[in-house]
Structure formats: structure tokens, C-alpha cells
Tab-separated table of C-alpha atoms in Angstrom:
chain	number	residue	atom	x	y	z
A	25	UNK	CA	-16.566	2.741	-14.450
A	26	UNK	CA	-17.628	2.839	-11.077
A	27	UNK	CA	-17.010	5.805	-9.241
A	28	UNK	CA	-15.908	6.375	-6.115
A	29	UNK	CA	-14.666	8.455	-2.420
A	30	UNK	CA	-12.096	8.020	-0.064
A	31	UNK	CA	-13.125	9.222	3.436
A	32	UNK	CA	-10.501	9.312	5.982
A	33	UNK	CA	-8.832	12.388	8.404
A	34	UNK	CA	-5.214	10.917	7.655
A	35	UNK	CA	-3.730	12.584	5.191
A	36	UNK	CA	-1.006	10.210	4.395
A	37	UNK	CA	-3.972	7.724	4.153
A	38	UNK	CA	-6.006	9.557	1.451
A	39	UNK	CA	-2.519	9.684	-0.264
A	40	UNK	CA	-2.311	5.865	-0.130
A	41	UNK	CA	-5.863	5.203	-1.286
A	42	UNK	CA	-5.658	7.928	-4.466
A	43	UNK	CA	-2.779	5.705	-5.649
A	44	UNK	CA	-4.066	2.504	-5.449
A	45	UNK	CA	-7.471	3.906	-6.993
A	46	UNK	CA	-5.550	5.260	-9.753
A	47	UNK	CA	-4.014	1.580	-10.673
A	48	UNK	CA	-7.101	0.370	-10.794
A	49	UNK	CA	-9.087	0.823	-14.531
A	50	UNK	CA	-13.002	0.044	-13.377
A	51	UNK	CA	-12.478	2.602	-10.618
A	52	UNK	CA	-12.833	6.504	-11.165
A	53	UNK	CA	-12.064	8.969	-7.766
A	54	UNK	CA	-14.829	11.567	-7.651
A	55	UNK	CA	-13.273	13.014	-4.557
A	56	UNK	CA	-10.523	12.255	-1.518
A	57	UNK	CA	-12.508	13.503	2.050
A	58	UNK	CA	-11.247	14.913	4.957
A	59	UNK	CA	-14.363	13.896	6.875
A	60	UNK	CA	-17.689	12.492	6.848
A	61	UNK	CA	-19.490	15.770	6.934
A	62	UNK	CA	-17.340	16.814	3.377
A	63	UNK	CA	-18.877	13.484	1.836
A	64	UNK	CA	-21.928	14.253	3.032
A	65	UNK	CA	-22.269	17.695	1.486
A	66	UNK	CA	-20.696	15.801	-1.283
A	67	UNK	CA	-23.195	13.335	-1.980
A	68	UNK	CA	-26.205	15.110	-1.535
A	69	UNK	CA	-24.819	16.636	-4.849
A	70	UNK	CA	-23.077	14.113	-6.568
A	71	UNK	CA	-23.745	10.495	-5.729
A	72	UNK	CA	-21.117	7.919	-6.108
A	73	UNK	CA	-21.238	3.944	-6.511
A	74	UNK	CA	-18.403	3.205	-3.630
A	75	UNK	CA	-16.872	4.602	-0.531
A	76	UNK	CA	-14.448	3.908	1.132
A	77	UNK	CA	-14.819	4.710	4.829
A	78	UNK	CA	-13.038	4.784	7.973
A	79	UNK	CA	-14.187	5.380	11.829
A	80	UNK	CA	-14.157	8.680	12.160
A	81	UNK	CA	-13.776	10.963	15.117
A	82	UNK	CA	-16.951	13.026	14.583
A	83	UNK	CA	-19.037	11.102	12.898
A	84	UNK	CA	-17.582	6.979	12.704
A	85	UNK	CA	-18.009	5.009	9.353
A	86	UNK	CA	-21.246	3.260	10.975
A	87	UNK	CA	-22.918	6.038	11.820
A	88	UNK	CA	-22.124	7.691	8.716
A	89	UNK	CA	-23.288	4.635	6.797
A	90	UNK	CA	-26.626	4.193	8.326
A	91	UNK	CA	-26.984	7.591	7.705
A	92	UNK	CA	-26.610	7.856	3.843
A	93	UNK	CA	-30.651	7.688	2.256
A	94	UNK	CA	-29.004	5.958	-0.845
A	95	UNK	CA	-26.601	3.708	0.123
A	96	UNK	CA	-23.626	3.047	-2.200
A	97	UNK	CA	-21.078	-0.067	-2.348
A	98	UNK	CA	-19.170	0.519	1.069
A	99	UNK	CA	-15.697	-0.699	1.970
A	100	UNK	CA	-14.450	0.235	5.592
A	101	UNK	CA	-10.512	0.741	5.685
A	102	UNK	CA	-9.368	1.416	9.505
A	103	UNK	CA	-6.675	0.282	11.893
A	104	UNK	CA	-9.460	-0.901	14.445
A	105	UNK	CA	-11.044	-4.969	14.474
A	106	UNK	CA	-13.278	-4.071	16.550
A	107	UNK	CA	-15.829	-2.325	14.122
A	108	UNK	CA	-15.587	-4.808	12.281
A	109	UNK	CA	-18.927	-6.860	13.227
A	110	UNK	CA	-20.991	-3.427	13.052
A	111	UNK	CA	-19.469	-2.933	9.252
A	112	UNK	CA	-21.011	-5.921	8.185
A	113	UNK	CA	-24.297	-5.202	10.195
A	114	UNK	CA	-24.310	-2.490	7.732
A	115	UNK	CA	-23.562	-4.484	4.984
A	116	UNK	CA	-20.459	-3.231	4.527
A	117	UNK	CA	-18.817	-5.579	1.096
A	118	UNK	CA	-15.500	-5.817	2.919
A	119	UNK	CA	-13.062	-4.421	5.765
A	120	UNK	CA	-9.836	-3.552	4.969
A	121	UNK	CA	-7.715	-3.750	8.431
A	122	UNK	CA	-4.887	-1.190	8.228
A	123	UNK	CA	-1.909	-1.045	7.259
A	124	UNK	CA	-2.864	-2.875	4.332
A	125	UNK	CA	-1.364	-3.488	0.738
A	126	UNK	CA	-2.400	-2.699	-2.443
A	127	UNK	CA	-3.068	-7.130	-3.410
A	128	UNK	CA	-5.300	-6.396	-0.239
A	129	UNK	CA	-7.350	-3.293	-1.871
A	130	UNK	CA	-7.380	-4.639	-5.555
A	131	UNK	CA	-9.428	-7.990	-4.308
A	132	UNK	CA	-11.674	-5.753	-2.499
A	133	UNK	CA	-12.018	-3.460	-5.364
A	134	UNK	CA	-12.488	-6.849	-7.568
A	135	UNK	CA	-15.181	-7.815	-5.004
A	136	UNK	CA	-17.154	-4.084	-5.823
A	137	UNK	CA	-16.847	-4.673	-9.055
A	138	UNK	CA	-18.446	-7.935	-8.647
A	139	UNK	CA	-21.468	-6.318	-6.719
A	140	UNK	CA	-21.875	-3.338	-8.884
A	141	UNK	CA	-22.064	-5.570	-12.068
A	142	UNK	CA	-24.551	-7.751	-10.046
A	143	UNK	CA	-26.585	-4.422	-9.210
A	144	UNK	CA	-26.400	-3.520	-13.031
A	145	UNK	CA	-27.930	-6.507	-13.888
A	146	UNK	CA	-30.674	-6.632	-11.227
A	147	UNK	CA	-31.357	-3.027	-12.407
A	148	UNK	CA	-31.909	-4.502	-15.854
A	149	UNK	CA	-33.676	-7.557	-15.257
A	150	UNK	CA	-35.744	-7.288	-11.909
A	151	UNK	CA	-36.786	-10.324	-10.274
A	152	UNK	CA	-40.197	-10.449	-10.012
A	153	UNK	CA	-41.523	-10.059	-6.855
A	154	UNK	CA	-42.399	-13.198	-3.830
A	155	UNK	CA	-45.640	-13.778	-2.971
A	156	UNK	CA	-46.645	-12.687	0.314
A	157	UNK	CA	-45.845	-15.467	3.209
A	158	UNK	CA	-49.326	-15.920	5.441
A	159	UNK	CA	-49.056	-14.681	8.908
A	160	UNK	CA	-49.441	-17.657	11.460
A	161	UNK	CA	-52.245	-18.055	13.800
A	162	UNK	CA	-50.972	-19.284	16.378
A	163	UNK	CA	-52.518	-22.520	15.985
């Protein structure tokens, strides 16, 4: 079960996302967020395995991402393209470009799946780690 957060300041938004979270049987809502700062006091308490994460006005989704000391399975849902490069500079798994339906959410809720059983496994089964790569001279 991976569980999850909604962040977003539309309430008819966090509406949308509970429901298609609920049809969904891998994913479990922890909590729907009015704002970053709520997800923050959140996960300082309570860490979660997926957010999803819009642009916010007082603190966007980047900034909230690259803020986060653990950094869970992140999926950006917002109305604006031109995040979109600085979502996946933050390796954001996907970017959900509003409005969007729910075939639209379930591949990208497939696609954390995928990465959170891939995470499970490295967990498991760490690869051992690369030798060190020799500085060059200059020569």
C-alpha cells in the first residue's frame, strides 16, 4: 500500500484527487492539504511514500520539493507547462497538466507503483557499491 498526500489550495481540486485516490487499491490517502506548510508540519510527523503537488502561491511545488530532507515519490498536478522542466529537475516521476482525467492519474499512479516496488527491492537487495573513478591529471 503506498501511502500518500494531496497538496493543492483548490478545494474542488483536493475533491477530485480524494476520488480518484480512492479508486485506486495500491494507494492509501494519509491526508488532503490545503498548503505546503500543512504537509510540511505533516511530514515531519508522519512520512508518506507519494505526493502529489501543485505550484503553490506561498511556497510552489519546487521549492517545496527541494525542500523535503526525505524525499518521497512526487507527482506535480497543476494547470501551468511551464514548471514543468523544473519538476523533472527535481525528479519529479510525472506531471499531470490540469484539467486532467482519471485514465490520466491511474497511469501515473501505475508509474509510482512501478518506482516504489523498484525502491522496495533496492531496499532489499542493495547494489553493491562502484569503485571509485580516478581523478584525471590533466595529462
Amino acid at each position: 500500500m503506498i501511502r500518500c498526500i494531496t497538496i493543492d489550495d483548490e478545494p474542488l481540486a483536493l475533491i477530485q484527487l480524494t476520488g480518484y485516490i480512492e479508486k485506486v487499491p495500491f494507494l492509501k490517502l494519509v491526508k488532503a492539504c490545503n498548503s505546503a506548510l500543512e504537509a510540511l508540519d505533516l511530514l515531519a510527523k508522519d512520512p508518506v511514500d507519494l505526493i502529489f503537488a501543485i505550484n503553490m502561491p506561498a511556497l510552489n511545488g519546487v521549492d517545496f520539493v527541494k525542500s523535503l530532507v526525505n524525499k518521497p515519490i512526487i507527482i506535480f498536478t497543476t494547470a501551468y507547462t511551464e514548471y514543468a522542466i523544473e519538476g523533472f529537475r527535481v525528479n519529479a516521476l510525472d506531471y499531470l497538466l490540469k484539467p486532467f482525467g482519471y485514465n490520466e492519474f491511474l497511469k501515473a499512479a501505475n508509474k509510482a507503483l512501478h518506482q516504489y516496488e523498484l525502491q522496495a527491492k533496492i531496499q532489499q537487495h542493495p547494489l553493491p557499491a562502484s569503485p571509485e573513478v580516478p581523478a584525471e591529471n590533466g595529462n
